[in-house]
Short mmCIF file of C-alpha atoms in Angstrom, two decimals:
data_model
loop_
_atom_site.label_atom_id
_atom_site.label_comp_id
_atom_site.label_asym_id
_atom_site.label_seq_id
_atom_site.Cartn_x
_atom_site.Cartn_y
_atom_site.Cartn_z
CA UNK D 1 -41.58 23.06 6.43
CA UNK D 2 -42.92 26.21 4.78
CA UNK D 3 -41.94 28.39 7.74
CA UNK D 4 -38.53 26.77 8.21
CA UNK D 5 -35.58 29.14 7.89
CA UNK D 6 -33.12 27.21 5.71
CA UNK D 7 -29.50 27.99 6.51
CA UNK D 8 -27.21 28.46 3.55
CA UNK D 9 -24.22 28.13 5.88
CA UNK D 10 -25.27 24.52 6.57
CA UNK D 11 -25.85 23.71 2.91
CA UNK D 12 -29.53 23.02 3.61
CA UNK D 13 -31.31 21.97 0.44
CA UNK D 14 -33.89 19.35 1.40
CA UNK D 15 -34.88 16.73 -1.16
CA UNK D 16 -38.63 16.77 -1.89
CA UNK D 17 -38.87 14.49 -4.95
CA UNK D 18 -40.42 11.21 -3.73
CA UNK D 19 -39.27 9.31 -6.83
CA UNK D 20 -35.63 10.20 -6.14
CA UNK D 21 -36.03 9.33 -2.47
CA UNK D 22 -37.37 5.90 -3.46
CA UNK D 23 -34.50 5.31 -5.91
CA UNK D 24 -31.98 6.07 -3.18
CA UNK D 25 -33.76 3.80 -0.72
CA UNK D 26 -34.06 0.98 -3.29
CA UNK D 27 -30.28 1.03 -3.71
CA UNK D 28 -29.65 0.32 -0.04
CA UNK D 29 -30.21 -3.34 0.78
CA UNK D 30 -28.88 -4.15 4.24
CA UNK D 31 -29.53 -7.19 6.39
CA UNK D 32 -30.73 -6.98 9.97
CA UNK D 33 -27.16 -7.22 11.27
CA UNK D 34 -25.99 -4.24 9.22
CA UNK D 35 -25.88 -0.53 10.03
CA UNK D 36 -26.97 2.52 8.05
CA UNK D 37 -25.32 5.84 8.87
CA UNK D 38 -27.24 8.80 7.49
CA UNK D 39 -25.41 12.11 7.24
CA UNK D 40 -27.62 15.18 7.45
CA UNK D 41 -31.15 13.70 7.48
CA UNK D 42 -32.72 17.15 7.41
CA UNK D 43 -36.48 16.81 7.81
CA UNK D 44 -36.24 13.01 7.58
CA UNK D 45 -37.72 12.40 4.11
CA UNK D 46 -35.20 9.63 3.36
CA UNK D 47 -34.94 8.55 6.99
CA UNK D 48 -38.60 7.52 6.99
CA UNK D 49 -37.80 5.09 4.16
CA UNK D 50 -34.60 3.82 5.77
CA UNK D 51 -36.35 2.75 8.99
CA UNK D 52 -38.27 0.20 6.91
CA UNK D 53 -35.01 -1.64 6.24
CA UNK D 54 -35.11 -3.50 9.60
CA UNK D 55 -31.56 -2.64 10.63
CA UNK D 56 -29.89 -0.21 13.03
CA UNK D 57 -29.65 3.43 11.87
CA UNK D 58 -27.54 6.31 13.16
CA UNK D 59 -28.33 9.81 11.90
CA UNK D 60 -25.95 12.72 12.35
CA UNK D 61 -27.72 16.08 12.14
CA UNK D 62 -26.03 19.39 12.97
CA UNK D 63 -29.22 21.47 13.18
CA UNK D 64 -31.03 21.00 16.50
CA UNK D 65 -34.03 22.95 15.17
CA UNK D 66 -34.97 19.67 13.43
CA UNK D 67 -34.99 17.69 16.69
CA UNK D 68 -38.76 17.55 17.15
CA UNK D 69 -39.32 16.44 13.53
CA UNK D 70 -36.65 13.73 13.54
CA UNK D 71 -37.42 12.35 16.99
CA UNK D 72 -41.03 11.85 15.89
CA UNK D 73 -39.92 9.14 13.45
CA UNK D 74 -41.29 5.88 14.84
CA UNK D 75 -38.53 3.29 15.16
CA UNK D 76 -36.76 1.62 18.07
CA UNK D 77 -33.66 0.98 15.95
CA UNK D 78 -32.75 4.59 15.17
CA UNK D 79 -30.27 6.77 17.06
CA UNK D 80 -30.29 10.46 16.13
CA UNK D 81 -27.14 12.34 17.11
CA UNK D 82 -27.32 16.12 16.98
CA UNK D 83 -23.67 16.82 16.28
CA UNK D 84 -21.47 17.89 13.36
CA UNK D 85 -20.54 14.69 11.52
CA UNK D 86 -17.11 16.09 10.69
CA UNK D 87 -16.32 16.68 14.36
CA UNK D 88 -17.46 13.40 15.92
CA UNK D 89 -15.25 10.40 16.57
CA UNK D 90 -17.06 7.68 14.63
CA UNK D 91 -15.58 4.91 16.77
CA UNK D 92 -17.60 6.28 19.71
CA UNK D 93 -20.84 5.60 17.84
CA UNK D 94 -20.05 2.69 15.54
CA UNK D 95 -19.04 -0.73 16.87
CA UNK D 96 -17.43 -2.34 13.84
CA UNK D 97 -17.48 -5.76 15.48
CA UNK D 98 -21.25 -5.59 15.93
CA UNK D 99 -22.20 -5.16 12.27
CA UNK D 100 -21.55 -7.21 9.15
CA UNK D 101 -21.69 -4.22 6.83
CA UNK D 102 -21.89 -0.45 7.27
CA UNK D 103 -23.74 1.72 4.76
CA UNK D 104 -23.32 5.49 4.59
CA UNK D 105 -25.99 7.61 2.95
CA UNK D 106 -26.66 11.32 2.67
CA UNK D 107 -27.25 14.45 0.63
CA UNK D 108 -23.85 16.06 1.09
CA UNK D 109 -23.36 19.84 1.19
CA UNK D 110 -21.25 20.71 -1.85
CA UNK D 111 -18.57 22.60 0.05
CA UNK D 112 -17.67 19.71 2.39
CA UNK D 113 -18.25 16.69 0.13
CA UNK D 114 -14.57 15.73 -0.05
CA UNK D 115 -14.03 16.22 3.68
CA UNK D 116 -16.96 13.94 4.52
CA UNK D 117 -15.83 11.20 2.14
CA UNK D 118 -12.27 11.36 3.48
CA UNK D 119 -13.63 11.01 7.03
CA UNK D 120 -15.77 8.01 6.11
CA UNK D 121 -12.83 6.23 4.50
CA UNK D 122 -10.28 7.07 7.22
CA UNK D 123 -12.47 6.44 10.29
CA UNK D 124 -14.69 3.60 9.18
CA UNK D 125 -14.85 0.53 6.98
CA UNK D 126 -17.76 1.38 4.67
CA UNK D 127 -19.31 -1.40 2.63
CA UNK D 128 -21.27 1.04 0.49
CA UNK D 129 -21.58 4.81 0.32
CA UNK D 130 -24.73 6.09 -1.38
CA UNK D 131 -24.56 9.87 -1.61
CA UNK D 132 -26.00 12.79 -3.46
CA UNK D 133 -23.38 15.25 -4.66
CA UNK D 134 -23.09 18.11 -7.10
CA UNK D 135 -23.34 16.60 -10.60
CA UNK D 136 -19.92 17.90 -11.64
CA UNK D 137 -18.37 16.35 -8.53
CA UNK D 138 -20.05 13.01 -9.16
CA UNK D 139 -18.66 12.94 -12.69
CA UNK D 140 -15.19 13.62 -11.30
CA UNK D 141 -15.40 10.60 -9.00
CA UNK D 142 -15.65 8.15 -11.89
CA UNK D 143 -13.69 10.07 -14.51
CA UNK D 144 -10.95 8.32 -16.45
CA UNK D 145 -7.31 9.22 -17.17
CA UNK D 146 -6.67 12.03 -19.65
CA UNK D 147 -10.04 13.66 -18.94
CA UNK D 148 -10.38 17.16 -17.48
CA UNK D 149 -12.17 15.93 -14.35
CA UNK D 150 -9.63 13.24 -13.45
CA UNK D 151 -7.71 14.14 -10.29
CA UNK D 152 -6.32 12.70 -7.05
CA UNK D 153 -9.81 12.16 -5.60
CA UNK D 154 -10.75 10.14 -8.70
CA UNK D 155 -7.77 7.87 -8.02
CA UNK D 156 -8.45 7.59 -4.27
CA UNK D 157 -12.08 6.62 -4.77
CA UNK D 158 -11.52 4.24 -7.67
CA UNK D 159 -8.75 2.55 -5.68
CA UNK D 160 -11.21 1.87 -2.85
CA UNK D 161 -14.58 1.51 -4.60
CA UNK D 162 -16.53 0.48 -7.65
CA UNK D 163 -18.45 3.60 -8.62
CA UNK D 164 -21.92 3.59 -10.13
CA UNK D 165 -24.21 6.47 -11.04
CA UNK D 166 -27.75 5.86 -9.80
CA UNK D 167 -29.61 8.90 -11.09
CA UNK D 168 -29.23 12.55 -12.07
CA UNK D 169 -31.24 14.93 -9.88
CA UNK D 170 -32.60 18.25 -11.11
CA UNK D 171 -32.10 21.29 -8.89
CA UNK D 172 -35.90 21.63 -8.95
CA UNK D 173 -36.10 18.51 -6.77
CA UNK D 174 -34.96 20.49 -3.72
CA UNK D 175 -36.30 23.12 -1.40
CA UNK D 176 -34.88 25.71 -1.47
CA UNK D 177 -33.66 25.20 -5.02
CA UNK D 178 -29.84 25.17 -5.36
CA UNK D 179 -27.98 26.69 -8.29
CA UNK D 180 -26.75 23.40 -9.72
CA UNK D 181 -28.02 19.91 -10.54
CA UNK D 182 -27.00 16.89 -8.49
CA UNK D 183 -26.24 13.21 -8.93
CA UNK D 184 -26.75 10.17 -6.72
CA UNK D 185 -23.82 7.76 -6.83
CA UNK D 186 -23.03 4.46 -5.16
CA UNK D 187 -19.52 3.63 -4.01
CA UNK D 188 -19.13 -0.08 -3.26
CA UNK D 189 -16.02 -1.33 -1.51
CA UNK D 190 -13.76 -3.34 -3.79
CA UNK D 191 -10.63 -5.38 -3.27
CA UNK D 192 -9.13 -4.97 -6.71
CA UNK D 193 -5.85 -3.39 -5.72
CA UNK D 194 -3.20 -4.06 -3.12
CA UNK D 195 -0.47 -1.60 -2.22
CA UNK D 196 2.39 -2.26 0.16
CA UNK D 197 1.89 1.01 2.03
CA UNK D 198 -1.47 2.79 1.70
CA UNK D 199 -0.34 5.95 3.49
CA UNK D 200 2.56 6.25 1.07
CA UNK D 201 0.21 5.55 -1.86
CA UNK D 202 -2.18 8.35 -0.89
CA UNK D 203 0.70 10.77 -0.38
CA UNK D 204 2.30 9.89 -3.72
CA UNK D 205 -0.98 10.34 -5.62
CA UNK D 206 -1.66 13.66 -3.91
CA UNK D 207 1.86 14.89 -4.67
CA UNK D 208 1.56 13.76 -8.30
CA UNK D 209 -1.47 16.01 -8.78
CA UNK D 210 -0.11 18.85 -6.58
CA UNK D 211 -0.02 21.25 -9.52
CA UNK D 212 -2.13 19.73 -12.26
CA UNK D 213 -0.54 21.65 -15.12
CA UNK D 214 2.97 20.51 -14.17
CA UNK D 215 4.50 17.19 -15.16
CA UNK D 216 5.54 14.37 -12.84
CA UNK D 217 9.16 15.49 -12.75
CA UNK D 218 8.20 18.89 -11.34
CA UNK D 219 5.59 17.60 -8.92
CA UNK D 220 7.68 14.72 -7.55
CA UNK D 221 11.05 16.36 -6.90
CA UNK D 222 11.19 14.87 -3.40
CA UNK D 223 11.11 11.30 -4.73
CA UNK D 224 13.82 9.15 -6.31
CA UNK D 225 13.41 10.48 -9.85
CA UNK D 226 15.90 8.05 -11.40
CA UNK D 227 14.05 5.05 -10.04
CA UNK D 228 10.69 6.62 -10.86
CA UNK D 229 11.79 7.24 -14.44
CA UNK D 230 12.79 3.59 -14.87
CA UNK D 231 9.40 2.44 -13.53
CA UNK D 232 7.51 4.85 -15.78
CA UNK D 233 9.44 3.76 -18.86
CA UNK D 234 8.51 0.15 -18.13
CA UNK D 235 4.88 1.36 -18.40
CA UNK D 236 5.53 3.18 -21.67
CA UNK D 237 5.65 6.61 -20.00
CA UNK D 238 8.26 8.96 -18.53
CA UNK D 239 8.67 11.94 -16.20
CA UNK D 240 7.41 14.41 -18.80
CA UNK D 241 3.89 12.99 -18.46
CA UNK D 242 1.32 14.60 -16.18
CA UNK D 243 -0.39 12.70 -13.39
CA UNK D 244 -3.68 12.71 -15.31
CA UNK D 245 -2.10 10.27 -17.80
CA UNK D 246 -1.75 7.53 -15.16
CA UNK D 247 -4.50 5.03 -14.43
CA UNK D 248 -5.29 3.72 -10.96
CA UNK D 249 -3.55 0.42 -11.62
CA UNK D 250 -0.46 2.28 -12.89
CA UNK D 251 -0.34 4.35 -9.70
CA UNK D 252 -0.58 1.13 -7.71
CA UNK D 253 2.23 -0.51 -9.67
CA UNK D 254 4.47 2.56 -9.41
CA UNK D 255 4.03 2.84 -5.66
CA UNK D 256 4.65 -0.87 -5.09
CA UNK D 257 7.89 -0.60 -7.09
CA UNK D 258 9.02 2.58 -5.34
CA UNK D 259 8.23 1.38 -1.81
#
């Protein structure tokens, strides 16, 4: 890959550290009736480990210059799709009825990390998501209330998944070397929380954090503030609090009372 022209516009930083590749692979343990979806396989360093898992694999790669390299990987259970993951309709490629569990894995470009995760959650039913993200972003995913990194995405992910850090990854583990360090995290589907209306829940959380420096009263003017105030006071809080003061379970309880 020495002569390969890496495209910054595609967020191409290929992982070269074999120890990290093995740690990622070791954290994916599917059965033969499961599916692995790899986002952005690049030159296939991780893909070559995934094909040993004895399950179906779909890889979405936007860069057709990598076609010859990826299609040389020897496996009759791999399907490589040369399309932009964000633009495909996942239901056209993934038969949910066919597989027991679906695993998503990938080294996500920093600038579209949130968009990719939102797509996975909204268009699929992921059992586990094992991804490499910017270290700061990974810390935000599992951050707790009243911390500077806690935001609406923290709530969304913790509502849907148990989040575990697998390993920190130095920027020197990539070629070309990015400007920041990374982190591999595992998101495992949980069933801890139940809300009456998930669409309403997501909208309420997003609105609560609309302007992070403002309190709930200012961010939630379009809601029934009298009812909301009564609910908050039952939790020992009120409308003068900011969204960052509310835990995931408190958001769930508030929404179930409001709706």
